[in-house]
Each structure stands twice: as structure tokens, then as C-alpha cells.
PDB file of C-alpha atoms in Angstrom:
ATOM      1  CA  UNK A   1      12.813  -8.493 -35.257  1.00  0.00           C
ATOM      2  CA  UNK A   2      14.386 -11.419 -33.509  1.00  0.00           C
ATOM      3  CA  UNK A   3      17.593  -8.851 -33.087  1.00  0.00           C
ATOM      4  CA  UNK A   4      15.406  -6.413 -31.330  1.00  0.00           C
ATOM      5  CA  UNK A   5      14.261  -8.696 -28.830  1.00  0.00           C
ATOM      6  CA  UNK A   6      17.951 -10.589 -28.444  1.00  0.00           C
ATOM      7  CA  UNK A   7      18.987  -6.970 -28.036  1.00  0.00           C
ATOM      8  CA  UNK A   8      16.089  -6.568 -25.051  1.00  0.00           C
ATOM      9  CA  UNK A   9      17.076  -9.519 -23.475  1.00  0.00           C
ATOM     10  CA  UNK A  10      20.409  -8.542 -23.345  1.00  0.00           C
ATOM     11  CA  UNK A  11      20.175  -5.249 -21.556  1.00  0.00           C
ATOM     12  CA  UNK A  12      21.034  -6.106 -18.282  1.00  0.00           C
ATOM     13  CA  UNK A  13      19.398  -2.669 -16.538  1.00  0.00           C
ATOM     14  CA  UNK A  14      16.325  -3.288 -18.675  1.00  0.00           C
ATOM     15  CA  UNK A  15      16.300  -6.963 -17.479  1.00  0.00           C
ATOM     16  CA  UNK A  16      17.414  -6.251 -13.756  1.00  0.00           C
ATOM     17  CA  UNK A  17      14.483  -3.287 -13.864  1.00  0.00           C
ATOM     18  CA  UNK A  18      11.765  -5.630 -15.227  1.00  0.00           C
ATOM     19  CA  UNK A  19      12.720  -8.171 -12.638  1.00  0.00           C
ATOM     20  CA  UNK A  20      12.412  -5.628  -9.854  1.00  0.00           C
ATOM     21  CA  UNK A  21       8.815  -5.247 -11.240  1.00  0.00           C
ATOM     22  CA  UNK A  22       7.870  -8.607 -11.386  1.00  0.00           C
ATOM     23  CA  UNK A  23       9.436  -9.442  -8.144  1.00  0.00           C
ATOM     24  CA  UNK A  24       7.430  -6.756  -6.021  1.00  0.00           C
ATOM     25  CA  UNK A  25       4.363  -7.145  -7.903  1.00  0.00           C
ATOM     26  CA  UNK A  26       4.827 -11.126  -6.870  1.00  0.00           C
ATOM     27  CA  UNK A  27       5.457 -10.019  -3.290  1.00  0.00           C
ATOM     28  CA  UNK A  28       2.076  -8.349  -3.768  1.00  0.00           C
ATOM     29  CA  UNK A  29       0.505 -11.378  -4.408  1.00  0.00           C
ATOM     30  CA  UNK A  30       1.449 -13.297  -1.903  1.00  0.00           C
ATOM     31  CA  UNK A  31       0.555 -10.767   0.520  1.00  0.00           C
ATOM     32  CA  UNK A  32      -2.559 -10.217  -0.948  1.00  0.00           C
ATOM     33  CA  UNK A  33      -3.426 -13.939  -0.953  1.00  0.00           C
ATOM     34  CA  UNK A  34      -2.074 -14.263   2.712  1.00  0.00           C
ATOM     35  CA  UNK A  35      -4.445 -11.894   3.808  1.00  0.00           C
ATOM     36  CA  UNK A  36      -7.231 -12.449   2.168  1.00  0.00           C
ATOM     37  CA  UNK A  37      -6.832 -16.454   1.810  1.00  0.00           C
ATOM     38  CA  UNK A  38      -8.070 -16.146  -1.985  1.00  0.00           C
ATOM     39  CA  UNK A  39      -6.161 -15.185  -5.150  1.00  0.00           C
ATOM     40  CA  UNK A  40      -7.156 -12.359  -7.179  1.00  0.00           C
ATOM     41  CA  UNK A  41      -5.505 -11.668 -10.784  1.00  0.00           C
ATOM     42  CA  UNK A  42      -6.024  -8.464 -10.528  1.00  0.00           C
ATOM     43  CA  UNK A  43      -3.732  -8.376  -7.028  1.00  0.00           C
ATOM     44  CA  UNK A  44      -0.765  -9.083  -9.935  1.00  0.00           C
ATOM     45  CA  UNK A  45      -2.015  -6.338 -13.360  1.00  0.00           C
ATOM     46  CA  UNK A  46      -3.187  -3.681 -10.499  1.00  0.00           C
ATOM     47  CA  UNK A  47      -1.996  -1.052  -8.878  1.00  0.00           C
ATOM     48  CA  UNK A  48      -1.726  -0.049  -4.760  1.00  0.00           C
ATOM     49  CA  UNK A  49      -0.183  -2.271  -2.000  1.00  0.00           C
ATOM     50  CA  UNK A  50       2.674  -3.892  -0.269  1.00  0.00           C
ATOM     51  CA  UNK A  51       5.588  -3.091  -2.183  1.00  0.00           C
ATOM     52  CA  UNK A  52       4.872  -0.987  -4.226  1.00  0.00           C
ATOM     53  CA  UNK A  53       6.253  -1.862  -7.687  1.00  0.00           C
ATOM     54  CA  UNK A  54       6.780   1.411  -9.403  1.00  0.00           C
ATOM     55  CA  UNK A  55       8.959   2.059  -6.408  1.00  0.00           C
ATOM     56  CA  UNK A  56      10.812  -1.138  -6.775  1.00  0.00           C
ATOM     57  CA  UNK A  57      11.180  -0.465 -10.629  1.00  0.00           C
ATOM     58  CA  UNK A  58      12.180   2.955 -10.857  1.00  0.00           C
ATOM     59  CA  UNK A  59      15.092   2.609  -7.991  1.00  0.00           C
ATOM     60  CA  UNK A  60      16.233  -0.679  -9.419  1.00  0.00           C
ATOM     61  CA  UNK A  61      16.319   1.681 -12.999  1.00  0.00           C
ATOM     62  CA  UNK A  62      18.547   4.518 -10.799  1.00  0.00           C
ATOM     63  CA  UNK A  63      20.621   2.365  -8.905  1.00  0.00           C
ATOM     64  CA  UNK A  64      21.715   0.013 -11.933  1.00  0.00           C
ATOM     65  CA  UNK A  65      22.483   3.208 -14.161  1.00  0.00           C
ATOM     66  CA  UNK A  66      24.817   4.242 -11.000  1.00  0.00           C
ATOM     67  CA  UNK A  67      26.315   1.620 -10.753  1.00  0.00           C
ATOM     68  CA  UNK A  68      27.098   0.847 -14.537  1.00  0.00           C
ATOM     69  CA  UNK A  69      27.938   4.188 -15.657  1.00  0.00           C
ATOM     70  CA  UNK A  70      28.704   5.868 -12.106  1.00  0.00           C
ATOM     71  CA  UNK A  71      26.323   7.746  -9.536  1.00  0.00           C
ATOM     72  CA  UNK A  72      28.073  10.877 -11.146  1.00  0.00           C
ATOM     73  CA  UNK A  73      26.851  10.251 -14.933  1.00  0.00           C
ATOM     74  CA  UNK A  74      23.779  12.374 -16.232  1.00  0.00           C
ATOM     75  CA  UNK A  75      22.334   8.416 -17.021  1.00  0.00           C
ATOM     76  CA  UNK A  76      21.752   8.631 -13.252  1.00  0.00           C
ATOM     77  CA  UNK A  77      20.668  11.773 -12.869  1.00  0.00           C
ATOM     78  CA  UNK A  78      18.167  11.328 -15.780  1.00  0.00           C
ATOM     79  CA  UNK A  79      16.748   7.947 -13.778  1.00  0.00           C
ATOM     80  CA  UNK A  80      17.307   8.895  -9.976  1.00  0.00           C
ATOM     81  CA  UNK A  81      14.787  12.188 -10.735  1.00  0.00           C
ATOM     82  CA  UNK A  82      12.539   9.604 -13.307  1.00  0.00           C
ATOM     83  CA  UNK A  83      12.685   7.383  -9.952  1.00  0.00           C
ATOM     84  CA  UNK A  84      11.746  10.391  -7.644  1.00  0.00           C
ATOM     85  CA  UNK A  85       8.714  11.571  -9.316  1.00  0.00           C
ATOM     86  CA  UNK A  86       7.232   8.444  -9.712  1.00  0.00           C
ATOM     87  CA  UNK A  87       7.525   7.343  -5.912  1.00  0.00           C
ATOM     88  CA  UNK A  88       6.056  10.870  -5.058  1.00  0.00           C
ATOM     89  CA  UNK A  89       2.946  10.212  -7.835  1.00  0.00           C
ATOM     90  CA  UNK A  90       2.642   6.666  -6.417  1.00  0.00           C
ATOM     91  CA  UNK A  91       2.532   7.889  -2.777  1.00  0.00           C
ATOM     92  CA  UNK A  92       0.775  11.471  -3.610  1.00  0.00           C
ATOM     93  CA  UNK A  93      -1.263  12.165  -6.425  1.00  0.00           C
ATOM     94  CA  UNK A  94      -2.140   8.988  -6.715  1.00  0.00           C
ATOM     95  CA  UNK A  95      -3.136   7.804  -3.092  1.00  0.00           C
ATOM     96  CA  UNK A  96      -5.163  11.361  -3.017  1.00  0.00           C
ATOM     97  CA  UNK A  97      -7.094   9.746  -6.158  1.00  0.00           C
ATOM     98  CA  UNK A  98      -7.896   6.759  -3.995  1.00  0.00           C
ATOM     99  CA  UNK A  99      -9.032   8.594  -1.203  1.00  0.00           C
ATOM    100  CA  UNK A 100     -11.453  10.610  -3.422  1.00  0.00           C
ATOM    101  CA  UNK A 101     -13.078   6.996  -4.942  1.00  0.00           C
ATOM    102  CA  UNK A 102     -13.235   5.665  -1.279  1.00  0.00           C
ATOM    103  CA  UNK A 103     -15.556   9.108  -0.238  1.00  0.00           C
ATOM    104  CA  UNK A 104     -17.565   9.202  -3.718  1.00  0.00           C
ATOM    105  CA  UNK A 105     -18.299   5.253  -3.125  1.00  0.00           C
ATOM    106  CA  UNK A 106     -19.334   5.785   0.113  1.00  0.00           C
ATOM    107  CA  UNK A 107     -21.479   8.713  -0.689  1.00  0.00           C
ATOM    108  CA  UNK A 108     -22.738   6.557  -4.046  1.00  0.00           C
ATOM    109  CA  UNK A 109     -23.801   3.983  -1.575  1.00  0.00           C
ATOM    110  CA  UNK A 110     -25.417   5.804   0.930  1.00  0.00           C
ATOM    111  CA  UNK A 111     -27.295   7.119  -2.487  1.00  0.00           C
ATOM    112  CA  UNK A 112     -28.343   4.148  -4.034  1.00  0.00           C
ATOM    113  CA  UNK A 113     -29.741   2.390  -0.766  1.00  0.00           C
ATOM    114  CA  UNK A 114     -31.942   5.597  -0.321  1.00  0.00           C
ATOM    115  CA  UNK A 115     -33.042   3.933  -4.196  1.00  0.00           C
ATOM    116  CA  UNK A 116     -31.626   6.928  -6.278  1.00  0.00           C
ATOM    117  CA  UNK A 117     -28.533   5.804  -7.674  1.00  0.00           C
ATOM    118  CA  UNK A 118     -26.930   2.552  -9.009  1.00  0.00           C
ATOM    119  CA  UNK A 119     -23.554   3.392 -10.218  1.00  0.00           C
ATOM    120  CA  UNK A 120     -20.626   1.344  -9.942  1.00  0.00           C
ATOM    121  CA  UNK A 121     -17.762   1.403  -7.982  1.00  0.00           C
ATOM    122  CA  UNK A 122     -14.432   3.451  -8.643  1.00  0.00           C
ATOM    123  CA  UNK A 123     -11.049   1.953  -7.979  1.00  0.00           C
ATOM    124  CA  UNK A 124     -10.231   2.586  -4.533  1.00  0.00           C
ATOM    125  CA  UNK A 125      -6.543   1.179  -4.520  1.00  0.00           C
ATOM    126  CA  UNK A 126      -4.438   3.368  -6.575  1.00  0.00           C
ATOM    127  CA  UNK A 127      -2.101   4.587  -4.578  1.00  0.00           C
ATOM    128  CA  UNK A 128       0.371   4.005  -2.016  1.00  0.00           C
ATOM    129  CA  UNK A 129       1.066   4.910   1.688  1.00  0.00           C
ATOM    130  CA  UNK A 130       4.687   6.069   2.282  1.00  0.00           C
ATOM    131  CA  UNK A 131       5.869   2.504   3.709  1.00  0.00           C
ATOM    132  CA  UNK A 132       4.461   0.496   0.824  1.00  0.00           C
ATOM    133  CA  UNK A 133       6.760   3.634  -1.558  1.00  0.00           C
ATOM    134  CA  UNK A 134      10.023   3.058   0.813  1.00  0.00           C
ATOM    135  CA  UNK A 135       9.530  -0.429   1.148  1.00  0.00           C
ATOM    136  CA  UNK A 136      10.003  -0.628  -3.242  1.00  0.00           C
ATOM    137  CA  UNK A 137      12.189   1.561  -3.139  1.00  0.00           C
ATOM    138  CA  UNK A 138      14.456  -0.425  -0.883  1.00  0.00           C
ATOM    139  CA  UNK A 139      13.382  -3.743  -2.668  1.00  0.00           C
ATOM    140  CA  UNK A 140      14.721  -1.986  -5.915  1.00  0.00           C
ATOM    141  CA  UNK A 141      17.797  -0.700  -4.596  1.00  0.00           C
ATOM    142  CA  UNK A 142      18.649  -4.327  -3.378  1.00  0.00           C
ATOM    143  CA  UNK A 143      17.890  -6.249  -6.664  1.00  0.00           C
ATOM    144  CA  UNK A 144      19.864  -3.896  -8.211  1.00  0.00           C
ATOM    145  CA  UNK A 145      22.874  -4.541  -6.587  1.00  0.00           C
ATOM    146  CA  UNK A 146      22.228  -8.673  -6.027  1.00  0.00           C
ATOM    147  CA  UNK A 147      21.821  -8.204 -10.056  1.00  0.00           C
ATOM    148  CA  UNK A 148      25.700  -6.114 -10.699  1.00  0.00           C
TER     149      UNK A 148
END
């Protein structure tokens, strides 16, 4: 077991990737608690906002696979279209999903203060908008090539 994880730690794309991740997702943070002049946990374990982490994390993956095996190898392929549908879920699907949770929470309000309804709220912020996606993506791209 202890030769799995020396084996983890040793990975420098995994490690490089997962750094990426933490970095933007730290970045997050601090925005979040600029902004809002409180901390929230959840800012760091969640989803949505300024970078966007997925972005960050899944062009780190693609760029460090280019540049240790070559941006002609089918390892980059494999991560640059990985890294492609993820920014489009994070910035598509996903931001659609939010939109829907901001209407039904609106319309869930409006229901319970005519004394229907008391449901709670959906997650609003799970997407991104296209800056927070580029914004990772760049991030990523950077860190991977500080990292190599």
C-alpha cells in the first residue's frame, strides 16, 4: 500500500494536475472571501466561480501529457479531448443546470410566500460562464509548464 501511494506521489502529471486543482479552487476562495468579506467551506468542496477548476485541471492534465510524451502522442490526444469536454460541460450543461435552479427557486419562492410551498433551495452555482472556463484553462496551461 505504501508503494501505491509513493508511486502517486511520484507521478509528476498526476501531481502537477492535482496542484492545478487545488491552486484554482484556492483562487476561488480568496475571491469568494474578497467579495463577500466571510469565508465559506463550501467556496473550496463546491463547484461554479472564478477559475474554474475543472478547467484548470483538465488543461494542466493535456498540456503536461504534451509536453512529456509530445503534443503528437495519442496520451495527448486522449487528455486534450478529456480536457475539451469537460470545459464545454462546465461552461454548458452545467451552467444551463444552474440557470434552471435559479428560475425553479424563484418560482418556489414566489410559491411559498403565497403559503403553499416550503421546499428548499437547489444549488444555483454549478456552472461556469465562458471567462471563469478560459480563465482555468489558461491557469492550467501555465502550471503546467512552471511545473516541466
Amino acid at each position: 500500500m505504501k508503494e501505491i501511494f509513493a508511486q502517486i506521489y511520484q507521478n509528476k502529471i498526476f501531481m502537477t494536475t492535482l496542484s492545478a486543482w487545488i491552486i484554482a479552487q484556492t483562487v476561488k476562495v480568496t475571491i469568494g472571501v474578497i467579495r463577500q468579506k466571510k469565508f465559506d467551506f463550501r467556496w473550496f468542496v463546491g463547484t461554479g466561480g472564478m477559475p474554474s477548476s475543472h478547467a484548470a485541471g483538465a488543461s494542466c492534465l493535456a498540456t503536461a501529457m504534451g509536453l512529456e510524451y509530445g503534443f503528437n502522442s495519442p496520451y495527448f490526444a486522449l487528455a486534450a479531448a478529456f480536457a475539451l469536454v469537460v470545459m464545454f460541460d462546465a461552461q454548458g450543461v452545467r451552467r444551463a443546470s444552474g440557470k434552471q435552479a435559479h428560475i425553479l427557486n424563484k418560482i418556489t419562492e414566489d410559491i411559498y410566500w403565497q403559503g403553499k410551498v416550503n421546499e428548499g433551495r437547489l444549488r444555483e452555482l454549478v456552472g461556469h460562464t465562458p471567462v471563469e472556463v478560459i480563465v482555468g484553462f489558461l491557469l492550467g496551461v501555465i502550471i503546467a509548464f512552471v511545473a516541466y
